[in-house]
CSV table of C-alpha atoms in Angstrom, one decimal:
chain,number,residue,atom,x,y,z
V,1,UNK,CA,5.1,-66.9,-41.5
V,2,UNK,CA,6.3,-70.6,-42.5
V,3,UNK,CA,3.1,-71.7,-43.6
V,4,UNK,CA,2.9,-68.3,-46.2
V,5,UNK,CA,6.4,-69.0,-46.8
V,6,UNK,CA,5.9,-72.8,-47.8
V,7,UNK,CA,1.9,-72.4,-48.6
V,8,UNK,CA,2.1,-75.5,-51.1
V,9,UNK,CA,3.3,-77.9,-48.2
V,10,UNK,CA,0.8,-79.8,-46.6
V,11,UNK,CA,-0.1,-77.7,-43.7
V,12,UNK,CA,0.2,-74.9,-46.0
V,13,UNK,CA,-2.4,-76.1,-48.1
V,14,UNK,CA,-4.3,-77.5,-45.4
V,15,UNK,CA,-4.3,-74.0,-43.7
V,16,UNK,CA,-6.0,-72.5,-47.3
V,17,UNK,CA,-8.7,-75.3,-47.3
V,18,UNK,CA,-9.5,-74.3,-44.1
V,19,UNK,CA,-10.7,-70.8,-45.6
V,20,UNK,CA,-12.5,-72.4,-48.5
V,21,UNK,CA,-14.6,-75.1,-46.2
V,22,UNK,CA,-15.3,-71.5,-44.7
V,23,UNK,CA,-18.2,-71.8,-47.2
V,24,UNK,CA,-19.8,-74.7,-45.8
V,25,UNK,CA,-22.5,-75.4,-42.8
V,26,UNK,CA,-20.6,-78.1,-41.5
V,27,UNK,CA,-17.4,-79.7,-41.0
V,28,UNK,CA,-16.3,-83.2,-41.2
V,29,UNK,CA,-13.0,-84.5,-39.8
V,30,UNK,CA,-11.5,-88.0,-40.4
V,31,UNK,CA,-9.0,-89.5,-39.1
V,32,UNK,CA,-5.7,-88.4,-37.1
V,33,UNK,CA,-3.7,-86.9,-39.5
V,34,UNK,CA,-6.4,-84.4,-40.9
V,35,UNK,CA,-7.8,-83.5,-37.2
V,36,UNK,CA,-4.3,-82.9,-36.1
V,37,UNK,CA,-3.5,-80.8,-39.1
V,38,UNK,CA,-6.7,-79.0,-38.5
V,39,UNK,CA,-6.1,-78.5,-34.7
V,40,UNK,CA,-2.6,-77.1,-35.3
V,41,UNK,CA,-3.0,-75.1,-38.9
V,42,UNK,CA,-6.6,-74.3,-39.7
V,43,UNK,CA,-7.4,-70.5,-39.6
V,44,UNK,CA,-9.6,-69.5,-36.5
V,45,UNK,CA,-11.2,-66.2,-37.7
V,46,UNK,CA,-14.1,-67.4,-39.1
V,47,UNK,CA,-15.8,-70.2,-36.6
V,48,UNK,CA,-18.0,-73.3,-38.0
V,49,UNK,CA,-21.2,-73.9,-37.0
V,50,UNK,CA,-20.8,-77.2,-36.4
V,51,UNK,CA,-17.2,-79.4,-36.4
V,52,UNK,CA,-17.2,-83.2,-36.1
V,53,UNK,CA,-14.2,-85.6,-36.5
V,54,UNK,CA,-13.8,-89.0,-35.4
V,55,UNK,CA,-10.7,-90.9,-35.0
V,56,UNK,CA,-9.5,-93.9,-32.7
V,57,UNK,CA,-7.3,-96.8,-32.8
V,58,UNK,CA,-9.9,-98.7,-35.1
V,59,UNK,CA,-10.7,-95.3,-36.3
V,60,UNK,CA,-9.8,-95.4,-40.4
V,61,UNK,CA,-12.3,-97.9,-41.3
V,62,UNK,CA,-15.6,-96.3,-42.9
V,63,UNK,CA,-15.6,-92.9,-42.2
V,64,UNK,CA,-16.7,-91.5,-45.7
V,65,UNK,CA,-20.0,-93.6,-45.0
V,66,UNK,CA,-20.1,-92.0,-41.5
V,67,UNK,CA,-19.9,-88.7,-42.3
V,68,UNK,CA,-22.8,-89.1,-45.4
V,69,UNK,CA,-24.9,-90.5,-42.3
V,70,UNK,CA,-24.2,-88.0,-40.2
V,71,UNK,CA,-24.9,-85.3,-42.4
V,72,UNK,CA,-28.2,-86.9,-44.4
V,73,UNK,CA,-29.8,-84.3,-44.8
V,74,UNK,CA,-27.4,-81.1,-44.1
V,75,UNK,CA,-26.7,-79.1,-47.4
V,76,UNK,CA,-22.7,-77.6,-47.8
V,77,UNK,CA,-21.5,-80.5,-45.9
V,78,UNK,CA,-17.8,-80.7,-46.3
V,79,UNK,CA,-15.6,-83.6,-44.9
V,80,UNK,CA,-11.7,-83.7,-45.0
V,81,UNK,CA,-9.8,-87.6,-44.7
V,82,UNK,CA,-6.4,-88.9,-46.0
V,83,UNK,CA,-6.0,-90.9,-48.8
V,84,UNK,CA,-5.7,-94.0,-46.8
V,85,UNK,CA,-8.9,-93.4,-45.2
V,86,UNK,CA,-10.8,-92.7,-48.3
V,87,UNK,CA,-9.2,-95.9,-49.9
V,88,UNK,CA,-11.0,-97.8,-46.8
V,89,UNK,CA,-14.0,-96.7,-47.8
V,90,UNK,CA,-14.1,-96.6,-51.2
V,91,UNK,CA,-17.5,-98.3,-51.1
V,92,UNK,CA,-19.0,-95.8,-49.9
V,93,UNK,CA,-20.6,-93.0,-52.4
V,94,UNK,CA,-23.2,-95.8,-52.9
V,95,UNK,CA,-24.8,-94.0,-50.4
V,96,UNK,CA,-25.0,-91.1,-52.3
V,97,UNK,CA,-28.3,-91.8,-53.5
V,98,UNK,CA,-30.2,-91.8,-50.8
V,99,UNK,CA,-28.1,-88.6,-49.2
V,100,UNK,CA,-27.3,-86.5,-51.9
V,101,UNK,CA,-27.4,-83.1,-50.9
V,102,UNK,CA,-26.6,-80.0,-52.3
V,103,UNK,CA,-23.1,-78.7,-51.8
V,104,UNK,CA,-21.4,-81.6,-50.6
V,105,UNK,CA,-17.8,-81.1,-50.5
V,106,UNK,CA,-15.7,-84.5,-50.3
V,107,UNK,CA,-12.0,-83.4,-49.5
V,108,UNK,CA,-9.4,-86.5,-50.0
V,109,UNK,CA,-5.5,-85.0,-49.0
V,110,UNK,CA,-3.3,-87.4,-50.7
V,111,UNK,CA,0.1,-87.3,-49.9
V,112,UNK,CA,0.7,-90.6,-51.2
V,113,UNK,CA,0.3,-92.6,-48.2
V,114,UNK,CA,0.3,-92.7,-43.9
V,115,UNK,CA,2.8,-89.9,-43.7
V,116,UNK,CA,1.6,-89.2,-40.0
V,117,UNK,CA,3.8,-92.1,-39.3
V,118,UNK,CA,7.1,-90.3,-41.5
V,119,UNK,CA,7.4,-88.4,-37.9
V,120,UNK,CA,7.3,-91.1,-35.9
V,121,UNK,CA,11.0,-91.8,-34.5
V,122,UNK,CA,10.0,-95.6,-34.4
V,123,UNK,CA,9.7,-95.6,-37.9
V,124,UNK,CA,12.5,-93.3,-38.7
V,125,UNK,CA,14.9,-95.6,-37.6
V,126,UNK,CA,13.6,-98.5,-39.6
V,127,UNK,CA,15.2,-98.8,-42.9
V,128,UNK,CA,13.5,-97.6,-45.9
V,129,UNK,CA,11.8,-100.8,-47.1
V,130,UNK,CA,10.4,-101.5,-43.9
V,131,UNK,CA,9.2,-97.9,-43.8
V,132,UNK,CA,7.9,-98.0,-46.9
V,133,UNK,CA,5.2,-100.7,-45.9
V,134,UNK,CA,4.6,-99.0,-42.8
V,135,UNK,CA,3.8,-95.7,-44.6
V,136,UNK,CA,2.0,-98.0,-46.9
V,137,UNK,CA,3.0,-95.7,-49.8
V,138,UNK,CA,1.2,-95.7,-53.1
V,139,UNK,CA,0.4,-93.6,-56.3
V,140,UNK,CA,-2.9,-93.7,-56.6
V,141,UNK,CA,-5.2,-90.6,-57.3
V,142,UNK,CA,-8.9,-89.9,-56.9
V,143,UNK,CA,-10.7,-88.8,-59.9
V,144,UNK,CA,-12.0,-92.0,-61.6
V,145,UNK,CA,-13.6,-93.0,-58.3
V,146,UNK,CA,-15.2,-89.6,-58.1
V,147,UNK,CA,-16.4,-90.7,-62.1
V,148,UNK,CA,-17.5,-94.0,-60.9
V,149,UNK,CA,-20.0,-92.7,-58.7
V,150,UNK,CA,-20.7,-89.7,-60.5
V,151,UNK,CA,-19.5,-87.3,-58.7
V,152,UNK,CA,-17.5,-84.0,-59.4
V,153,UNK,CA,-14.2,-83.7,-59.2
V,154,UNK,CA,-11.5,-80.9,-58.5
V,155,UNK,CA,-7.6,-81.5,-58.8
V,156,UNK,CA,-5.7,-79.2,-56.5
V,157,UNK,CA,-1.8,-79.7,-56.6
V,158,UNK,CA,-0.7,-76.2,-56.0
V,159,UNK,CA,-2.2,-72.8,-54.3
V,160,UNK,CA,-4.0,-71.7,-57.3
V,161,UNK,CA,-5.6,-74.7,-57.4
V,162,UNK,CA,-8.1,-73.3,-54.6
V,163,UNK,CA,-10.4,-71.7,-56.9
V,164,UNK,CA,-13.9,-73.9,-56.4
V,165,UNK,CA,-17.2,-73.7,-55.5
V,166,UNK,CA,-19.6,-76.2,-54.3
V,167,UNK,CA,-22.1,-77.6,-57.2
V,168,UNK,CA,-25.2,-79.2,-56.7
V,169,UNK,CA,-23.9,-82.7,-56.2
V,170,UNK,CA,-21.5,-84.0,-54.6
V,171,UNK,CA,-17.4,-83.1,-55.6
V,172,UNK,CA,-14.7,-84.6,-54.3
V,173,UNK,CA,-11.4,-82.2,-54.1
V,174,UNK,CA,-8.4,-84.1,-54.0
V,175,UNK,CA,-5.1,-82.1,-52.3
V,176,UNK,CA,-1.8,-83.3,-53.4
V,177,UNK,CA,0.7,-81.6,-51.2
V,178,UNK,CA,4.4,-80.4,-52.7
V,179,UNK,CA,6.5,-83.4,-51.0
V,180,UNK,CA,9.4,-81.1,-51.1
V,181,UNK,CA,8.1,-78.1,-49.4
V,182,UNK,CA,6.1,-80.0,-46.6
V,183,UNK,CA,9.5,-81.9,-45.3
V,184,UNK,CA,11.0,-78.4,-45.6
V,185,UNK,CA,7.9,-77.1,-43.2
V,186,UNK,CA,8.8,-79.9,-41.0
V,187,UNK,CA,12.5,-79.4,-40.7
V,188,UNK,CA,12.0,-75.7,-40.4
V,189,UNK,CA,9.2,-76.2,-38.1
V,190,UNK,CA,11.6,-78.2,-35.7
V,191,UNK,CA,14.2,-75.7,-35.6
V,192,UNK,CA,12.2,-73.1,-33.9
């Protein structure tokens, strides 16, 4: 019921991609804040052939060009990271010539920065500044790397945004949660 009644927050939004990668063979993961979204919101009707996800303490550091190697030659590969990770790896659709397959579906969820760490009550008592670089907060969106590198590229900043299809080459979808309605998931979530 709260992630219908708040769909544009990011577990909201995170449990509608989860329907739409139904349409892929595979399923990339990468790093914490994605897998444990996943773990906790993703729908569970329809399985996935195949799921992998890595994450570890060293963990954000080049896992777009780990999941193009892991999936060289798998058609409707999707893969799911932050923003953070992505900008780690930025490097990496250089690759994309020797892997390109069809139906690759690169999905970046920006919420403009580490907000797994926004939980944390380490960092919640720290005072805003300090938070701030913690959070390492930016503004940044994703569609003139996806140009550089030639691939396509799909917005999606609200629930009607959802309505996309694989192509041929690769696309990356960047998710920009509602801000609002995602700290409203959590509050809500806490009370129950």
């Amino acid at each position: 019921e709260l992630l219908e009644s708040l769909p544009e927050s990011e577990p909201g939004m995170v449990r509608m991609l989860s329907v739409m990668a139904t349409m892929g063979q595979n399923l990339y993961l990468g790093n914490s804040l994605p897998i444990r979204e996943w773990n906790d919101f993703a729908q569970r009707d329809v399985p996935y052939e195949l799921v992998r996800a890595n994450r570890g303490a060293n963990g954000i550091d080049g896992q777009i060009s780990t999941w193009l190697g892991a999936t060289t030659d798998e058609e409707g590969s999707w893969a799911v990271f932050g923003d953070l990770t992505t900008m780690y790896d930025l490097s990496a659709p250089a690759l994309l010539d020797q892997v390109q397959c069809q139906g690759r579906m690169l999905v970046v969820i920006n919420n403009g920065g580490g907000r797994i760490f926004d939980r944390l009550p380490v960092v919640q008592a720290l005072d805003d500044e300090v938070a701030e670089l913690v959070t390492n907060e930016h503004g940044h969106g994703f569609e003139n790397w996806a140009k550089m590198w030639g691939m396509n590229y799909v917005r999606v900043d609200g629930i009607e945004g959802f309505d996309f299809e694989p192509a041929e080459k690769t696309t990356v979808v960047e998710v920009i949660p509602n801000a609002r309605q995602t700290d409203l998931f959590w509050e809500k979530l806490a009370s129950i």
